[in-house]
Each structure stands twice: as C-alpha cells, then as structure tokens.
CSV table of C-alpha atoms in Angstrom, one decimal:
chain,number,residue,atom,x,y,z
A,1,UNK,CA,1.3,-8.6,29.6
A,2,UNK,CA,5.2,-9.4,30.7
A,3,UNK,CA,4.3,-12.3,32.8
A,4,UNK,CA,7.0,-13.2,34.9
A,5,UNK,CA,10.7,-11.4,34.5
A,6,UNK,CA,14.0,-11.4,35.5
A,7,UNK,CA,16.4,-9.2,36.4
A,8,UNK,CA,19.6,-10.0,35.7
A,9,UNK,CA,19.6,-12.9,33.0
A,10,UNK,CA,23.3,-13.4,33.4
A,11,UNK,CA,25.8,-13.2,36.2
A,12,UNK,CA,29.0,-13.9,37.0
A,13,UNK,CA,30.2,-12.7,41.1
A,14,UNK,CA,33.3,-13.8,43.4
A,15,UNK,CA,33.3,-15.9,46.0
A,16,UNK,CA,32.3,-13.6,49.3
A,17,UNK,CA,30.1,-11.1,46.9
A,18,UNK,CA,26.7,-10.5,47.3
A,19,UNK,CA,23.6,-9.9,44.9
A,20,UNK,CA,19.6,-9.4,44.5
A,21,UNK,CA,18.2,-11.6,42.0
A,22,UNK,CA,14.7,-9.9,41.1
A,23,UNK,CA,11.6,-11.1,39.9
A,24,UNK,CA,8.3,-9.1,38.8
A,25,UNK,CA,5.3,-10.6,37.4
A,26,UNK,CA,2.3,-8.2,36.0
A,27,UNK,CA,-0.5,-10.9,36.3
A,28,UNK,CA,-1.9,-10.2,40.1
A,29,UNK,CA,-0.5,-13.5,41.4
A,30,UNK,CA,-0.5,-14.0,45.1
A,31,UNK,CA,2.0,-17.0,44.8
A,32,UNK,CA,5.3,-16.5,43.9
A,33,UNK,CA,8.4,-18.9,44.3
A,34,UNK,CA,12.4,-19.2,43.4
A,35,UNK,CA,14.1,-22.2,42.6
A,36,UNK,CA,17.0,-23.4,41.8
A,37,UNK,CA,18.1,-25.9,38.7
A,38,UNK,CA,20.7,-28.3,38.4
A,39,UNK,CA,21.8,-31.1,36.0
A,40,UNK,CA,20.4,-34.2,37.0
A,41,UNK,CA,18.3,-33.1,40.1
A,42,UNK,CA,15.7,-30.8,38.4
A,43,UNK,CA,14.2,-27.9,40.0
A,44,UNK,CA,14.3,-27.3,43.8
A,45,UNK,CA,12.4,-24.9,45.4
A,46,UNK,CA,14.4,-22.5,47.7
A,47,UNK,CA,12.0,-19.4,49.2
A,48,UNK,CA,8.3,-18.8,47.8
A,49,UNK,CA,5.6,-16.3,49.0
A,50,UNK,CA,2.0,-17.0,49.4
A,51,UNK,CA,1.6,-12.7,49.6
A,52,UNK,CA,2.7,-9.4,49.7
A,53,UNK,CA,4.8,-9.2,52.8
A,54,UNK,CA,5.1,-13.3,53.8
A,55,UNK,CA,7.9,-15.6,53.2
A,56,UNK,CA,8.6,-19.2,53.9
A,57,UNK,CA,11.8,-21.8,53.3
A,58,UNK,CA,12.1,-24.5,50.7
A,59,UNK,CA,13.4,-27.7,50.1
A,60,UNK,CA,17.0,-25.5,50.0
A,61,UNK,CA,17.3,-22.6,51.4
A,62,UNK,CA,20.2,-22.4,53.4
A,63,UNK,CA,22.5,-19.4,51.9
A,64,UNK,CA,19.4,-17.3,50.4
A,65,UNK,CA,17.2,-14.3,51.8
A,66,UNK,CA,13.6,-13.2,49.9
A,67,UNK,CA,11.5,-10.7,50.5
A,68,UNK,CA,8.1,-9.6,49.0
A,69,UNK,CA,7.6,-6.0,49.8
A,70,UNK,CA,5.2,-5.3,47.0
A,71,UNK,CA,3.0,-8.3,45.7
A,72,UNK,CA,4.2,-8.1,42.3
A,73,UNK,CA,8.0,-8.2,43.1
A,74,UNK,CA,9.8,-11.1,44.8
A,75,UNK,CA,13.6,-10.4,45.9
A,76,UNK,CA,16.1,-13.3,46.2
A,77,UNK,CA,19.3,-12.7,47.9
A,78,UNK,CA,22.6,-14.0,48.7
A,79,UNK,CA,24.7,-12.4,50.9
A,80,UNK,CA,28.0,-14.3,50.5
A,81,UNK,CA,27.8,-16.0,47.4
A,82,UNK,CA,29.8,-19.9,47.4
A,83,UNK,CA,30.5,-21.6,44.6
A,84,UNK,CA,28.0,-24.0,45.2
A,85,UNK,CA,25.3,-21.4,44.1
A,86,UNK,CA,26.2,-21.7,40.3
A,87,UNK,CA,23.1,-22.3,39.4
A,88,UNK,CA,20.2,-21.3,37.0
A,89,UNK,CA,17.9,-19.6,38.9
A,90,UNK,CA,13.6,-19.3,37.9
A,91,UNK,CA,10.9,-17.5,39.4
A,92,UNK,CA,7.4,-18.7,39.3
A,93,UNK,CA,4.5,-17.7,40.0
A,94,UNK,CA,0.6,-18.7,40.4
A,95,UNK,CA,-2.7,-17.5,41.3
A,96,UNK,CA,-4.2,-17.1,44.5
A,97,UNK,CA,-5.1,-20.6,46.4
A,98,UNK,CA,-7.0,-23.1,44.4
A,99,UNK,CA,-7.0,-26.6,42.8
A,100,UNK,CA,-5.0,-26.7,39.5
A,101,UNK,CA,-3.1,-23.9,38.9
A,102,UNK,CA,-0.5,-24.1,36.8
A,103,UNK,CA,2.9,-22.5,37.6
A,104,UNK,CA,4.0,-19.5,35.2
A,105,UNK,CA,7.8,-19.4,34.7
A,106,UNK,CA,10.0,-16.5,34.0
A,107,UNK,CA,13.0,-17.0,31.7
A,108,UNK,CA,15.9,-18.0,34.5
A,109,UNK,CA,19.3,-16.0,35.7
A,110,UNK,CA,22.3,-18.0,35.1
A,111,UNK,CA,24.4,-17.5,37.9
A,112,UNK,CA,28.4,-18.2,38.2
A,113,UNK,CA,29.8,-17.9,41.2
A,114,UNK,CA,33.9,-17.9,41.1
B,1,UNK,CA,6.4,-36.4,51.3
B,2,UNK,CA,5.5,-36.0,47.8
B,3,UNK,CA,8.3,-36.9,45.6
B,4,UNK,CA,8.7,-37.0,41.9
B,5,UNK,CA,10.4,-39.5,39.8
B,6,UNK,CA,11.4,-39.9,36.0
B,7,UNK,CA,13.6,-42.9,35.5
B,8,UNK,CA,14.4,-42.1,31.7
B,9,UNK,CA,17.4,-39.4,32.2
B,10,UNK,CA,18.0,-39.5,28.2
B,11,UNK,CA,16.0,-40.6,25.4
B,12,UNK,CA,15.5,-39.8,21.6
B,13,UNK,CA,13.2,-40.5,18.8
B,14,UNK,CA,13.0,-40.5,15.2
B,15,UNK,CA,11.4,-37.4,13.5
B,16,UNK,CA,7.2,-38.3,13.1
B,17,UNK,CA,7.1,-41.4,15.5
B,18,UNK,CA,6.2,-41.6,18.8
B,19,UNK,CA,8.1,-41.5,22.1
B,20,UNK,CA,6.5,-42.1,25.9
B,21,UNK,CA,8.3,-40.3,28.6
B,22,UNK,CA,8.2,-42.0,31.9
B,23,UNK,CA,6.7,-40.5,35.7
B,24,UNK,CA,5.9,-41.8,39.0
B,25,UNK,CA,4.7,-39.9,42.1
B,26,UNK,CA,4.3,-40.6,45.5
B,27,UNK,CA,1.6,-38.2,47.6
B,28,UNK,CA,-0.2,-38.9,50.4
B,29,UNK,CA,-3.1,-36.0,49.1
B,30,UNK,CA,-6.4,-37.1,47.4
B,31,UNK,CA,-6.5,-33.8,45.8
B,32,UNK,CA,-3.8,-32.7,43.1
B,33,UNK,CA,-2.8,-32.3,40.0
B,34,UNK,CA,0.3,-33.8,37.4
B,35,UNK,CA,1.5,-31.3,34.9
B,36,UNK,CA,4.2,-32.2,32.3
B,37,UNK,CA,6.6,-29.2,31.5
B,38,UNK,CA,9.1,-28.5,28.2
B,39,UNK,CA,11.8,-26.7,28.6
B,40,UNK,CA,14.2,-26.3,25.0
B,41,UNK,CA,17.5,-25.0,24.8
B,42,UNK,CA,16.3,-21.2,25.6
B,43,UNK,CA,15.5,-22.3,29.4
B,44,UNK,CA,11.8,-21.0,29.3
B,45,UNK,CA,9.3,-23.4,30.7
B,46,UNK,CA,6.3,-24.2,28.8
B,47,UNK,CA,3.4,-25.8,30.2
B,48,UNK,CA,2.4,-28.9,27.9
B,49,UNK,CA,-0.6,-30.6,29.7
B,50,UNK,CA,-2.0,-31.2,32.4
B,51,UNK,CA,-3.7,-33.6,34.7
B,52,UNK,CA,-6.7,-33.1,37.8
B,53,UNK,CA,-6.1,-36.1,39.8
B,54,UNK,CA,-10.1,-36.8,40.2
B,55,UNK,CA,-11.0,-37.1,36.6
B,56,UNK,CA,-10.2,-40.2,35.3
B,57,UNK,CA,-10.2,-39.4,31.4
B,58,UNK,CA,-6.5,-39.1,30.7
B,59,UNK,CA,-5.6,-35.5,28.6
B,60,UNK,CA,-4.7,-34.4,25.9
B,61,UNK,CA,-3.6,-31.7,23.9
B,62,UNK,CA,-2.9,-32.0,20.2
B,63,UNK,CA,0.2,-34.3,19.7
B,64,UNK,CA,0.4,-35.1,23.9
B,65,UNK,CA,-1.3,-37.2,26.0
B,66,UNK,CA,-0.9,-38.6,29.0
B,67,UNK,CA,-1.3,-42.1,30.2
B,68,UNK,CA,-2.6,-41.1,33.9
B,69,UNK,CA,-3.0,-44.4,36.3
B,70,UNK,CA,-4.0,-43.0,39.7
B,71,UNK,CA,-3.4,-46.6,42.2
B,72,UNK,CA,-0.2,-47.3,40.2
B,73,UNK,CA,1.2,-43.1,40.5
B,74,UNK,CA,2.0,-43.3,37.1
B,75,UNK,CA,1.7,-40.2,34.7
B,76,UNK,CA,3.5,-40.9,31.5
B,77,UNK,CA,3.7,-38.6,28.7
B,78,UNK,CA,3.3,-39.6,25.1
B,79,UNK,CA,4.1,-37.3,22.2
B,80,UNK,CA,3.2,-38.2,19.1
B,81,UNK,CA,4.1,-37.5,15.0
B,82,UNK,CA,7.8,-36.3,16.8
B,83,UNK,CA,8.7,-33.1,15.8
B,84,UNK,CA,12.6,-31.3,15.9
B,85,UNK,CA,10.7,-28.7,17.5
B,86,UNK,CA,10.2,-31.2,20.9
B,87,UNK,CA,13.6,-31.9,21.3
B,88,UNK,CA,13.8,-30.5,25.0
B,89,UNK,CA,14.2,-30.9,29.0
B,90,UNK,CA,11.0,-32.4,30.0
B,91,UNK,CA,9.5,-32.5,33.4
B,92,UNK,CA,6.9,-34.0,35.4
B,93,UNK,CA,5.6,-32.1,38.0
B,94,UNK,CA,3.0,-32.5,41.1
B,95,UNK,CA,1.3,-30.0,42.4
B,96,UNK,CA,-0.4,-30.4,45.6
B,97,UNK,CA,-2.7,-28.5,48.1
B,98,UNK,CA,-1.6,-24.7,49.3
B,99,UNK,CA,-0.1,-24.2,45.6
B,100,UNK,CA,2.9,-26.4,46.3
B,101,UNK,CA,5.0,-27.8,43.6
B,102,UNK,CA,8.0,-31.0,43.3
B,103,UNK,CA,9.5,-31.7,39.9
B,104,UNK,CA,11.2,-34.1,38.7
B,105,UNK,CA,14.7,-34.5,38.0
B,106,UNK,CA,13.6,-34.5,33.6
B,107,UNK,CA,13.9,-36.2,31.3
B,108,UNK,CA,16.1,-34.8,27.7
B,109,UNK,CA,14.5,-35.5,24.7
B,110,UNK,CA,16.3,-35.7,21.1
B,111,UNK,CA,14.2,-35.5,17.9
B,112,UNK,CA,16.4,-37.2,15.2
B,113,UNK,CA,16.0,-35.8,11.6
C-alpha cells in the first residue's frame, strides 16, 4: 500500500495563477482532510471530506475549493493564488466514523506563491 | 471549542536523557482521544502514541509515554534514553467526535550529541 500521496511535492506559481493540489490514498478511508502548516501556528485544517462526493469548510478556508469525486481522491484548489498561501500543504486521511482513529498523513506540497 | 496548546516552542536534550514535552487541551467532549505526532526534517508525520480519554492507564510505547491527567487537560509526552534520531517537530493533537482533529502549534526538539 501507498497510503496517502501527493501530487505535486513542490511548487512555485505567481500571484493571480491557479493550481490543483491532489491527494490519493489506497487504504478505503471515508475521511479525508487538507491543511495547511505554518511556523509557529501548527496545522490548520482548511477543507476535509467525510465521503465520496461531500465537502465541508475548516478552520481556514477562505481562498480554497475541494472536491471529492471519487472516494479515494481529494482535490484542493486555488483559483487565484496570494502570497499568503505559501504554505506546506498535508493531506490526511482516516477511517470511517469511530472513536480513536488515528490520522494517516501524506508527505506535504510546499507551495510558493510569488 | 477544543483548542490545543504546547507552551514549549523550543527545547533540546542531551543524547540518552530524558526530555518531557509539554500539552494542554480544552474540550467540552467526554469522549476523545490525545495523540502525540513527530514530524523530522523530511515533513512526514509519524504517529508516536496515543491516548483514549476513558482509560486512565497513561501509554506507552517503547521510549514514550505520556503523563495523561484528564481534570487538569494535561497530556505531556516524555521520551526517554534521547536519541539523534528524535530530534523533530512534535505535536500534540486532540481528536474529537465525527473524526475531527486540532493540533497544536509544536513543539522542536534538538537531540544534542
């Protein structure tokens, strides 16, 4: 098993572009997340997904789209990127409802925006 | 609101002691759980240990345990016989009902040689 990927681990875009930050995990998990990492303020949850096809905000999700269109793929997008996206960017995911589940991580995008 | 705090931003330790990494929590759930996280210089997150809120015994998983104190919302994280290989981001985490999830702002660890 993969467990949760990436896709792209690096990237450097221009203020005004856009991009699709992708995620895919190969475990089955209904739950999947994005958030976001900065120095001192740890990890903020932006969009997650509680299944295939549903959506809901985070703490920070003002400048971000998601969508889950297959259960095993979770999109994050940002349409007009702003230099206040530079960021490092981890998907998570978890199995389906139920006490103690632990989050699986994949291994973060690094994002620059210019 | 559940909220997540780790007071110790930095903190180092000398190669085969032991170090105790500081968390509080605030949650207003009778049901969750505390996790600790690593993350070293490669960005992956690891799962160290974790913690179900009804059990009382603290964990503990080789060199960590945790020092869990339910009234005070205290979960503290001690690693003992410090290796360079620990020298990382850690964070505390609280998971709650419906699979959600508030971290910490971390805490970086230095192993000293």
């Amino acid at each position: 098993n993969a467990g949760v990927t990436q896709t792209p681990k690096f990237r450097v875009l221009k203020t005004g572009q856009s991009m699709t930050l992708l995620c895919a995990q190969d475990m089955n998990h209904e739950y999947m997340y994005w958030y976001r990492q900065d120095p001192g303020m740890g990890l903020r949850l932006i969009h997650y997904s509680v299944g295939e096809g549903t959506t809901a905000k985070g703490e920070v999700p003002d400048g971000y789209n998601v969508s889950r269109l297959k259960k095993q793929n979770f999109l994050l997008g940002l349409e007009s990127a702003a230099p206040s996206q530079t960021s490092v960017y981890f998907c998570a995911s978890t199995p389906r409802l139920g006490l103690f589940n632990e989050q699986f991580f994949g291994p973060g995008t690094r994002l620059t925006v210019l | 609101a559940q909220t997540v705090t780790q007071s110790q931003p930095e903190m180092s330790v000398q190669e085969a002691e032991t170090v105790t990494l500081s968390c509080t929590y605030d949650t207003s759930e009778n049901n969750y759980y505390l996790f600790w996280y690593k993350q070293p210089p490669s960005r992956q997150m690891i799962l160290v240990i974790r913690q179900e809120a009804y059990k009382q015994q603290n964990a503990t998983e080789n060199r960590f345990s945790v020092n869990f104190q339910k009234a005070a919302k205290s979960f503290s994280l001690k690693i003992s016989d410090s290796q360079l290989g620990d020298t990382a981001m850690y964070f505390c985490a609280l998971g709650s009902p419906g699979n959600q999830f508030y971290f910490g702002t971390g805490t970086s660890l230095t192993v000293i040689p």
